[in-house]
PDB file of C-alpha atoms in Angstrom:
ATOM      1  CA  MET A   1      30.261 -15.615 -37.994  1.00 48.00           C
ATOM      2  CA  ILE A   2      29.517 -18.552 -34.574  1.00 58.00           C
ATOM      3  CA  PRO A   3      26.551 -19.455 -33.002  1.00 76.00           C
ATOM      4  CA  LEU A   4      25.240 -17.798 -29.878  1.00 81.00           C
ATOM      5  CA  ALA A   5      25.242 -20.767 -28.217  1.00 85.00           C
ATOM      6  CA  GLU A   6      29.190 -21.059 -28.834  1.00 86.00           C
ATOM      7  CA  THR A   7      30.343 -17.426 -28.210  1.00 85.00           C
ATOM      8  CA  ALA A   8      28.100 -18.296 -24.681  1.00 87.00           C
ATOM      9  CA  ALA A   9      30.001 -21.774 -24.026  1.00 90.00           C
ATOM     10  CA  LEU A  10      33.576 -19.477 -23.939  1.00 91.00           C
ATOM     11  CA  PHE A  11      32.884 -17.936 -20.759  1.00 91.00           C
ATOM     12  CA  ALA A  12      31.116 -21.004 -19.524  1.00 90.00           C
ATOM     13  CA  ASP A  13      33.764 -22.583 -17.900  1.00 92.00           C
ATOM     14  CA  ARG A  14      35.947 -21.186 -15.262  1.00 92.00           C
ATOM     15  CA  THR A  15      39.894 -21.305 -16.491  1.00 94.00           C
ATOM     16  CA  ARG A  16      38.443 -19.317 -19.732  1.00 94.00           C
ATOM     17  CA  ALA A  17      36.211 -16.888 -17.316  1.00 92.00           C
ATOM     18  CA  ALA A  18      39.506 -16.764 -15.281  1.00 90.00           C
ATOM     19  CA  PHE A  19      41.396 -15.806 -18.331  1.00 93.00           C
ATOM     20  CA  CYS A  20      39.495 -13.070 -20.054  1.00 91.00           C
ATOM     21  CA  GLN A  21      39.031 -10.728 -16.365  1.00 85.00           C
ATOM     22  CA  ALA A  22      42.707 -11.111 -16.145  1.00 86.00           C
ATOM     23  CA  LEU A  23      42.691  -9.825 -19.174  1.00 89.00           C
ATOM     24  CA  LEU A  24      40.454  -6.808 -18.618  1.00 85.00           C
ATOM     25  CA  ASP A  25      43.761  -4.513 -17.476  1.00 80.00           C
ATOM     26  CA  GLY A  26      43.759  -4.466 -21.161  1.00 79.00           C
ATOM     27  CA  ARG A  27      47.653  -5.577 -21.191  1.00 80.00           C
ATOM     28  CA  ALA A  28      49.250  -8.403 -22.688  1.00 86.00           C
ATOM     29  CA  TRP A  29      50.339 -11.591 -20.251  1.00 90.00           C
ATOM     30  CA  THR A  30      51.704 -14.869 -21.264  1.00 91.00           C
ATOM     31  CA  ALA A  31      50.406 -18.509 -20.800  1.00 91.00           C
ATOM     32  CA  GLY A  32      52.215 -19.409 -17.768  1.00 92.00           C
ATOM     33  CA  GLU A  33      51.393 -15.569 -16.087  1.00 90.00           C
ATOM     34  CA  LEU A  34      47.409 -16.635 -17.003  1.00 93.00           C
ATOM     35  CA  ALA A  35      48.009 -20.090 -15.436  1.00 93.00           C
ATOM     36  CA  THR A  36      49.393 -18.924 -12.514  1.00 91.00           C
ATOM     37  CA  TYR A  37      45.956 -16.716 -12.219  1.00 88.00           C
ATOM     38  CA  ALA A  38      43.680 -19.001 -11.833  1.00 90.00           C
ATOM     39  CA  GLY A  39      45.940 -21.676 -10.721  1.00 91.00           C
ATOM     40  CA  VAL A  40      46.354 -24.553 -12.730  1.00 93.00           C
ATOM     41  CA  ARG A  41      48.476 -26.269 -15.073  1.00 94.00           C
ATOM     42  CA  PRO A  42      50.579 -24.563 -17.568  1.00 92.00           C
ATOM     43  CA  SER A  43      48.827 -27.467 -20.630  1.00 93.00           C
ATOM     44  CA  THR A  44      45.906 -26.596 -19.645  1.00 94.00           C
ATOM     45  CA  ALA A  45      45.875 -23.629 -19.956  1.00 93.00           C
ATOM     46  CA  SER A  46      47.521 -23.486 -23.152  1.00 93.00           C
ATOM     47  CA  GLU A  47      45.244 -25.763 -23.873  1.00 94.00           C
ATOM     48  CA  GLN A  48      42.364 -22.921 -22.848  1.00 95.00           C
ATOM     49  CA  ILE A  49      43.623 -20.478 -24.168  1.00 95.00           C
ATOM     50  CA  SER A  50      43.426 -21.674 -28.271  1.00 94.00           C
ATOM     51  CA  ARG A  51      39.309 -22.376 -27.726  1.00 94.00           C
ATOM     52  CA  LEU A  52      39.920 -18.906 -27.607  1.00 95.00           C
ATOM     53  CA  ILE A  53      42.000 -17.215 -30.145  1.00 94.00           C
ATOM     54  CA  ALA A  54      39.600 -19.794 -32.142  1.00 93.00           C
ATOM     55  CA  GLY A  55      36.670 -18.039 -30.235  1.00 92.00           C
ATOM     56  CA  GLY A  56      38.320 -14.643 -31.779  1.00 92.00           C
ATOM     57  CA  VAL A  57      37.899 -13.276 -27.553  1.00 93.00           C
ATOM     58  CA  LEU A  58      41.634 -13.102 -27.931  1.00 94.00           C
ATOM     59  CA  ALA A  59      44.554 -12.496 -29.974  1.00 93.00           C
ATOM     60  CA  GLU A  60      47.930 -13.725 -29.804  1.00 91.00           C
ATOM     61  CA  GLU A  61      51.443 -12.204 -30.252  1.00 86.00           C
ATOM     62  CA  ARG A  62      55.507 -13.140 -30.673  1.00 83.00           C
ATOM     63  CA  GLN A  63      57.981 -11.623 -29.395  1.00 77.00           C
ATOM     64  CA  GLY A  64      60.825 -14.266 -30.599  1.00 77.00           C
ATOM     65  CA  ARG A  65      60.024 -16.732 -28.567  1.00 78.00           C
ATOM     66  CA  HIS A  66      57.345 -15.335 -25.880  1.00 79.00           C
ATOM     67  CA  ARG A  67      54.099 -16.259 -26.195  1.00 84.00           C
ATOM     68  CA  TYR A  68      51.410 -13.029 -25.398  1.00 89.00           C
ATOM     69  CA  VAL A  69      48.090 -12.916 -25.484  1.00 93.00           C
ATOM     70  CA  ARG A  70      44.972  -9.395 -25.360  1.00 90.00           C
ATOM     71  CA  LEU A  71      41.454  -9.304 -25.533  1.00 91.00           C
ATOM     72  CA  ALA A  72      41.277  -9.021 -28.922  1.00 89.00           C
ATOM     73  CA  GLY A  73      39.059  -5.286 -28.952  1.00 85.00           C
ATOM     74  CA  PRO A  74      37.107  -3.292 -27.126  1.00 83.00           C
ATOM     75  CA  GLU A  75      33.766  -4.907 -28.127  1.00 83.00           C
ATOM     76  CA  VAL A  76      35.353  -8.663 -26.252  1.00 88.00           C
ATOM     77  CA  ALA A  77      35.929  -6.600 -22.941  1.00 85.00           C
ATOM     78  CA  GLY A  78      32.655  -4.648 -22.900  1.00 82.00           C
ATOM     79  CA  LEU A  79      30.782  -8.065 -23.599  1.00 87.00           C
ATOM     80  CA  ILE A  80      33.175  -8.904 -20.778  1.00 87.00           C
ATOM     81  CA  GLU A  81      32.215  -6.432 -18.223  1.00 81.00           C
ATOM     82  CA  ALA A  82      28.467  -6.320 -19.069  1.00 79.00           C
ATOM     83  CA  LEU A  83      28.786 -10.312 -18.204  1.00 83.00           C
ATOM     84  CA  SER A  84      29.826  -9.650 -15.501  1.00 78.00           C
ATOM     85  CA  SER A  85      27.352  -7.424 -13.962  1.00 72.00           C
ATOM     86  CA  TYR A  86      24.692 -10.480 -14.478  1.00 72.00           C
ATOM     87  CA  ALA A  87      27.336 -12.458 -11.393  1.00 64.00           C
ATOM     88  CA  PRO A  88      25.574 -12.462  -8.886  1.00 60.00           C
ATOM     89  CA  ASP A  89      28.447 -12.056  -6.616  1.00 52.00           C
ATOM     90  CA  THR A  90      32.142 -11.304  -8.489  1.00 41.00           C
ATOM     91  CA  GLY A  91      34.481 -10.499  -6.010  1.00 44.00           C
ATOM     92  CA  ALA A  92      38.289 -12.443  -6.726  1.00 43.00           C
ATOM     93  CA  ALA A  93      39.824 -15.109  -4.478  1.00 41.00           C
ATOM     94  CA  PRO A  94      43.676 -14.442  -3.553  1.00 38.00           C
ATOM     95  CA  ASP A  95      45.987 -16.671  -5.468  1.00 41.00           C
ATOM     96  CA  ALA A  96      48.076 -17.725  -2.909  1.00 34.00           C
ATOM     97  CA  THR A  97      50.495 -18.779  -5.883  1.00 36.00           C
ATOM     98  CA  THR A  98      51.420 -15.504  -6.571  1.00 38.00           C
ATOM     99  CA  PRO A  99      51.377 -12.713  -4.264  1.00 36.00           C
ATOM    100  CA  GLY A 100      49.388  -9.419  -5.036  1.00 39.00           C
ATOM    101  CA  ALA A 101      47.520 -11.781  -7.697  1.00 43.00           C
ATOM    102  CA  THR A 102      44.168 -12.603  -7.134  1.00 44.00           C
ATOM    103  CA  ARG A 103      40.823 -15.315  -9.171  1.00 43.00           C
ATOM    104  CA  PRO A 104      37.490 -14.939 -10.037  1.00 43.00           C
ATOM    105  CA  SER A 105      35.247 -16.584  -7.411  1.00 43.00           C
ATOM    106  CA  THR A 106      31.789 -16.401  -6.318  1.00 40.00           C
ATOM    107  CA  THR A 107      32.597 -16.087  -2.488  1.00 44.00           C
ATOM    108  CA  GLY A 108      32.714 -12.847  -1.247  1.00 50.00           C
ATOM    109  CA  PRO A 109      35.862 -10.535   0.185  1.00 47.00           C
ATOM    110  CA  ARG A 110      38.253 -14.285   2.318  1.00 48.00           C
ATOM    111  CA  ASN A 111      40.574 -11.674   4.782  1.00 49.00           C
ATOM    112  CA  LEU A 112      41.079  -7.431   4.633  1.00 44.00           C
ATOM    113  CA  ARG A 113      43.384  -7.938   2.055  1.00 54.00           C
ATOM    114  CA  GLU A 114      40.494  -8.750  -0.411  1.00 55.00           C
ATOM    115  CA  SER A 115      38.194  -6.487   0.044  1.00 51.00           C
ATOM    116  CA  VAL A 116      40.251  -3.362   0.216  1.00 55.00           C
ATOM    117  CA  ARG A 117      41.361  -4.004  -3.061  1.00 60.00           C
ATOM    118  CA  GLN A 118      38.055  -5.136  -4.013  1.00 70.00           C
ATOM    119  CA  SER A 119      36.510  -1.922  -2.861  1.00 83.00           C
ATOM    120  CA  ALA A 120      39.413  -0.354  -4.471  1.00 84.00           C
ATOM    121  CA  GLU A 121      38.306  -1.573  -8.236  1.00 87.00           C
ATOM    122  CA  ALA A 122      34.589  -0.550  -6.915  1.00 88.00           C
ATOM    123  CA  ARG A 123      35.613   2.508  -7.169  1.00 91.00           C
ATOM    124  CA  ALA A 124      38.153   3.420  -9.903  1.00 94.00           C
ATOM    125  CA  ARG A 125      39.286   1.078 -12.546  1.00 93.00           C
ATOM    126  CA  THR A 126      40.014   0.643 -15.433  1.00 92.00           C
ATOM    127  CA  CYS A 127      37.970  -1.647 -17.969  1.00 88.00           C
ATOM    128  CA  TYR A 128      40.233  -2.599 -20.850  1.00 87.00           C
ATOM    129  CA  ASP A 129      41.489   0.913 -21.794  1.00 91.00           C
ATOM    130  CA  HIS A 130      38.932   2.787 -20.088  1.00 92.00           C
ATOM    131  CA  LEU A 131      37.539   4.276 -15.931  1.00 95.00           C
ATOM    132  CA  ALA A 132      34.839   2.476 -14.564  1.00 93.00           C
ATOM    133  CA  GLY A 133      33.810   1.769 -11.070  1.00 93.00           C
ATOM    134  CA  ARG A 134      31.608   4.125  -9.805  1.00 94.00           C
ATOM    135  CA  LEU A 135      34.827   7.233 -11.006  1.00 97.00           C
ATOM    136  CA  GLY A 136      33.602   5.890 -14.591  1.00 96.00           C
ATOM    137  CA  VAL A 137      29.782   5.841 -14.099  1.00 95.00           C
ATOM    138  CA  THR A 138      30.423   9.801 -12.733  1.00 96.00           C
ATOM    139  CA  LEU A 139      32.590  11.133 -14.969  1.00 97.00           C
ATOM    140  CA  ALA A 140      29.657   9.497 -18.005  1.00 96.00           C
ATOM    141  CA  GLU A 141      26.993  11.377 -15.851  1.00 95.00           C
ATOM    142  CA  ALA A 142      29.041  14.568 -15.968  1.00 96.00           C
ATOM    143  CA  MET A 143      29.399  14.195 -19.839  1.00 96.00           C
ATOM    144  CA  VAL A 144      25.597  13.962 -20.496  1.00 96.00           C
ATOM    145  CA  ALA A 145      24.415  16.886 -18.211  1.00 95.00           C
ATOM    146  CA  ARG A 146      26.944  19.312 -19.863  1.00 95.00           C
ATOM    147  CA  GLY A 147      25.829  17.807 -23.101  1.00 96.00           C
ATOM    148  CA  LEU A 148      28.710  16.617 -24.513  1.00 96.00           C
ATOM    149  CA  VAL A 149      27.186  13.380 -25.104  1.00 96.00           C
ATOM    150  CA  ALA A 150      23.308  12.822 -25.661  1.00 95.00           C
ATOM    151  CA  ALA A 151      21.595   9.662 -24.001  1.00 89.00           C
ATOM    152  CA  ASP A 152      17.858  10.159 -25.323  1.00 85.00           C
ATOM    153  CA  SER A 153      17.928   8.071 -28.378  1.00 77.00           C
ATOM    154  CA  GLY A 154      21.692   6.137 -27.611  1.00 83.00           C
ATOM    155  CA  LEU A 155      25.046   7.292 -27.330  1.00 89.00           C
ATOM    156  CA  SER A 156      26.166  10.054 -28.734  1.00 94.00           C
ATOM    157  CA  VAL A 157      28.499  12.390 -28.857  1.00 95.00           C
ATOM    158  CA  THR A 158      27.263  16.121 -29.380  1.00 95.00           C
ATOM    159  CA  PRO A 159      28.431  19.182 -31.204  1.00 95.00           C
ATOM    160  CA  GLU A 160      29.735  19.981 -28.094  1.00 96.00           C
ATOM    161  CA  GLY A 161      31.338  17.215 -27.604  1.00 95.00           C
ATOM    162  CA  ARG A 162      33.301  16.998 -30.074  1.00 95.00           C
ATOM    163  CA  ALA A 163      34.599  20.869 -29.214  1.00 95.00           C
ATOM    164  CA  TRP A 164      34.929  20.190 -25.878  1.00 95.00           C
ATOM    165  CA  LEU A 165      37.763  15.926 -26.898  1.00 95.00           C
ATOM    166  CA  ALA A 166      39.875  18.361 -29.459  1.00 95.00           C
ATOM    167  CA  ASP A 167      39.755  22.072 -26.422  1.00 94.00           C
ATOM    168  CA  ALA A 168      40.160  20.103 -23.683  1.00 93.00           C
ATOM    169  CA  LEU A 169      41.737  16.249 -24.135  1.00 94.00           C
ATOM    170  CA  GLY A 170      43.508  16.883 -27.625  1.00 93.00           C
ATOM    171  CA  PHE A 171      41.368  14.154 -29.649  1.00 93.00           C
ATOM    172  CA  GLU A 172      40.294  14.764 -32.332  1.00 89.00           C
ATOM    173  CA  GLN A 173      38.412  11.115 -34.064  1.00 86.00           C
ATOM    174  CA  PRO A 174      40.044  10.466 -37.602  1.00 81.00           C
ATOM    175  CA  SER A 175      36.711   9.607 -40.390  1.00 76.00           C
ATOM    176  CA  SER A 176      38.121   6.771 -41.378  1.00 76.00           C
ATOM    177  CA  ALA A 177      38.636   4.934 -37.796  1.00 77.00           C
ATOM    178  CA  ARG A 178      36.203   2.149 -37.440  1.00 82.00           C
ATOM    179  CA  ARG A 179      35.765   2.081 -33.727  1.00 86.00           C
ATOM    180  CA  PRO A 180      32.407   4.358 -32.379  1.00 90.00           C
ATOM    181  CA  LEU A 181      33.235   7.103 -31.209  1.00 93.00           C
ATOM    182  CA  VAL A 182      31.418   6.150 -28.102  1.00 94.00           C
ATOM    183  CA  ARG A 183      29.358   3.057 -26.165  1.00 90.00           C
ATOM    184  CA  GLY A 184      27.782   2.675 -23.341  1.00 90.00           C
ATOM    185  CA  CYS A 185      29.705  -0.209 -21.820  1.00 87.00           C
ATOM    186  CA  LEU A 186      27.338  -1.981 -18.571  1.00 84.00           C
ATOM    187  CA  ASP A 187      28.959  -1.756 -14.907  1.00 87.00           C
ATOM    188  CA  TRP A 188      29.350  -4.619 -13.278  1.00 81.00           C
ATOM    189  CA  THR A 189      29.863  -2.777  -9.922  1.00 85.00           C
ATOM    190  CA  GLU A 190      27.510  -0.128 -10.204  1.00 87.00           C
ATOM    191  CA  ARG A 191      24.913  -1.287 -12.590  1.00 83.00           C
ATOM    192  CA  ARG A 192      24.833   1.657 -14.693  1.00 88.00           C
ATOM    193  CA  PRO A 193      26.845   2.561 -17.502  1.00 89.00           C
ATOM    194  CA  HIS A 194      30.303   3.688 -18.074  1.00 92.00           C
ATOM    195  CA  LEU A 195      31.709   5.853 -20.695  1.00 94.00           C
ATOM    196  CA  GLY A 196      33.646   2.765 -23.625  1.00 92.00           C
ATOM    197  CA  GLY A 197      34.609   3.774 -27.571  1.00 92.00           C
ATOM    198  CA  ALA A 198      37.486   6.197 -28.180  1.00 93.00           C
ATOM    199  CA  LEU A 199      36.023   9.202 -25.885  1.00 95.00           C
ATOM    200  CA  GLY A 200      36.552   6.832 -23.479  1.00 94.00           C
ATOM    201  CA  ALA A 201      39.500   5.494 -23.901  1.00 93.00           C
ATOM    202  CA  ALA A 202      40.810   8.760 -25.734  1.00 95.00           C
ATOM    203  CA  LEU A 203      38.902  10.065 -20.997  1.00 96.00           C
ATOM    204  CA  CYS A 204      41.710   7.542 -19.516  1.00 96.00           C
ATOM    205  CA  ALA A 205      44.896   7.260 -22.105  1.00 95.00           C
ATOM    206  CA  THR A 206      44.557  11.831 -20.758  1.00 97.00           C
ATOM    207  CA  ALA A 207      43.244  10.794 -17.068  1.00 97.00           C
ATOM    208  CA  LEU A 208      46.687   8.154 -16.810  1.00 96.00           C
ATOM    209  CA  GLU A 209      49.246  10.834 -18.055  1.00 96.00           C
ATOM    210  CA  ARG A 210      48.494  13.738 -17.072  1.00 97.00           C
ATOM    211  CA  ARG A 211      48.448  11.895 -14.137  1.00 97.00           C
ATOM    212  CA  TRP A 212      44.783  12.195 -12.985  1.00 97.00           C
ATOM    213  CA  VAL A 213      43.706   9.061 -11.452  1.00 97.00           C
ATOM    214  CA  ARG A 214      47.295   7.007 -10.733  1.00 96.00           C
ATOM    215  CA  ARG A 215      46.978   2.947 -10.796  1.00 92.00           C
ATOM    216  CA  VAL A 216      47.196   1.146  -7.487  1.00 88.00           C
ATOM    217  CA  GLY A 217      48.771  -1.723  -7.131  1.00 78.00           C
ATOM    218  CA  SER A 218      49.098  -4.772  -9.606  1.00 71.00           C
ATOM    219  CA  GLY A 219      45.326  -5.059 -10.509  1.00 77.00           C
ATOM    220  CA  ARG A 220      43.127  -3.055 -12.267  1.00 86.00           C
ATOM    221  CA  ALA A 221      41.847  -0.102  -9.472  1.00 90.00           C
ATOM    222  CA  VAL A 222      42.813   3.028 -10.416  1.00 94.00           C
ATOM    223  CA  LYS A 223      43.375   6.237  -7.287  1.00 95.00           C
ATOM    224  CA  VAL A 224      42.622   9.792  -8.135  1.00 97.00           C
ATOM    225  CA  THR A 225      44.727  11.895  -7.541  1.00 97.00           C
ATOM    226  CA  PRO A 226      43.947  15.750  -5.495  1.00 97.00           C
ATOM    227  CA  GLU A 227      44.974  17.040  -9.373  1.00 97.00           C
ATOM    228  CA  GLY A 228      42.860  14.946 -10.944  1.00 97.00           C
ATOM    229  CA  THR A 229      39.804  15.994  -8.362  1.00 97.00           C
ATOM    230  CA  GLU A 230      40.493  19.597  -9.542  1.00 97.00           C
ATOM    231  CA  ALA A 231      40.931  19.042 -13.692  1.00 97.00           C
ATOM    232  CA  PHE A 232      37.573  16.747 -13.558  1.00 97.00           C
ATOM    233  CA  GLN A 233      35.547  19.594 -12.151  1.00 96.00           C
ATOM    234  CA  GLU A 234      36.579  22.066 -13.577  1.00 95.00           C
ATOM    235  CA  LEU A 235      36.589  20.131 -17.090  1.00 95.00           C
ATOM    236  CA  LEU A 236      32.821  18.427 -15.981  1.00 95.00           C
ATOM    237  CA  GLY A 237      31.612  20.241 -12.895  1.00 94.00           C
ATOM    238  CA  ALA A 238      32.328  16.321 -11.153  1.00 94.00           C
ATOM    239  CA  ARG A 239      32.876  15.345  -8.050  1.00 92.00           C
ATOM    240  CA  VAL A 240      34.639  11.603  -7.163  1.00 87.00           C
TER     241      VAL A 240
END
């Protein structure tokens, strides 16, 4: 097991931190794409990616000559989101080299476009493979209020919640699954938990598939559609 100090050191470098935040969108990126995103040389990106892979933060995939990396798993995504919630300001600065791309910064929005993007992500976004932002927190609180998720001694899915997952989302977790059915993920904009785990992933996947939400631009922001507003109200009593 890597000592705590060594694990913390993996996120202490600005370039590595930028890579991790970019990969929170759940997609696989090439080293070149991450280099452009963070505004560093390809050789620097390759070196830092290798450190993150060795530390178990990233996983590598190869397709022919192309090398892709993604977060090693939802536990890593939850750790990054939780660490971000402790930062005094986790805004992102626009990257002049790639239209629409952004990179982390310790300053606030530098222009109207950046302010709009940050506001959109605060309202609703994906955190790896589940919903986050104000939308994610609202849905989490609605599921607790409906008795689908119990929060009295850590989060757990109630029998009513398992039935709801099967009926509303058509999801049943296999008994051999290693991923927890539900876990809390501290939201870095709301500073309250949204739902991760298999439940959070199933809800996000269903919302995208049924067009309850749609992706906005090239970032992590999503927007609730009129169909989503109706569905969340009907299924969970949540006003989003």
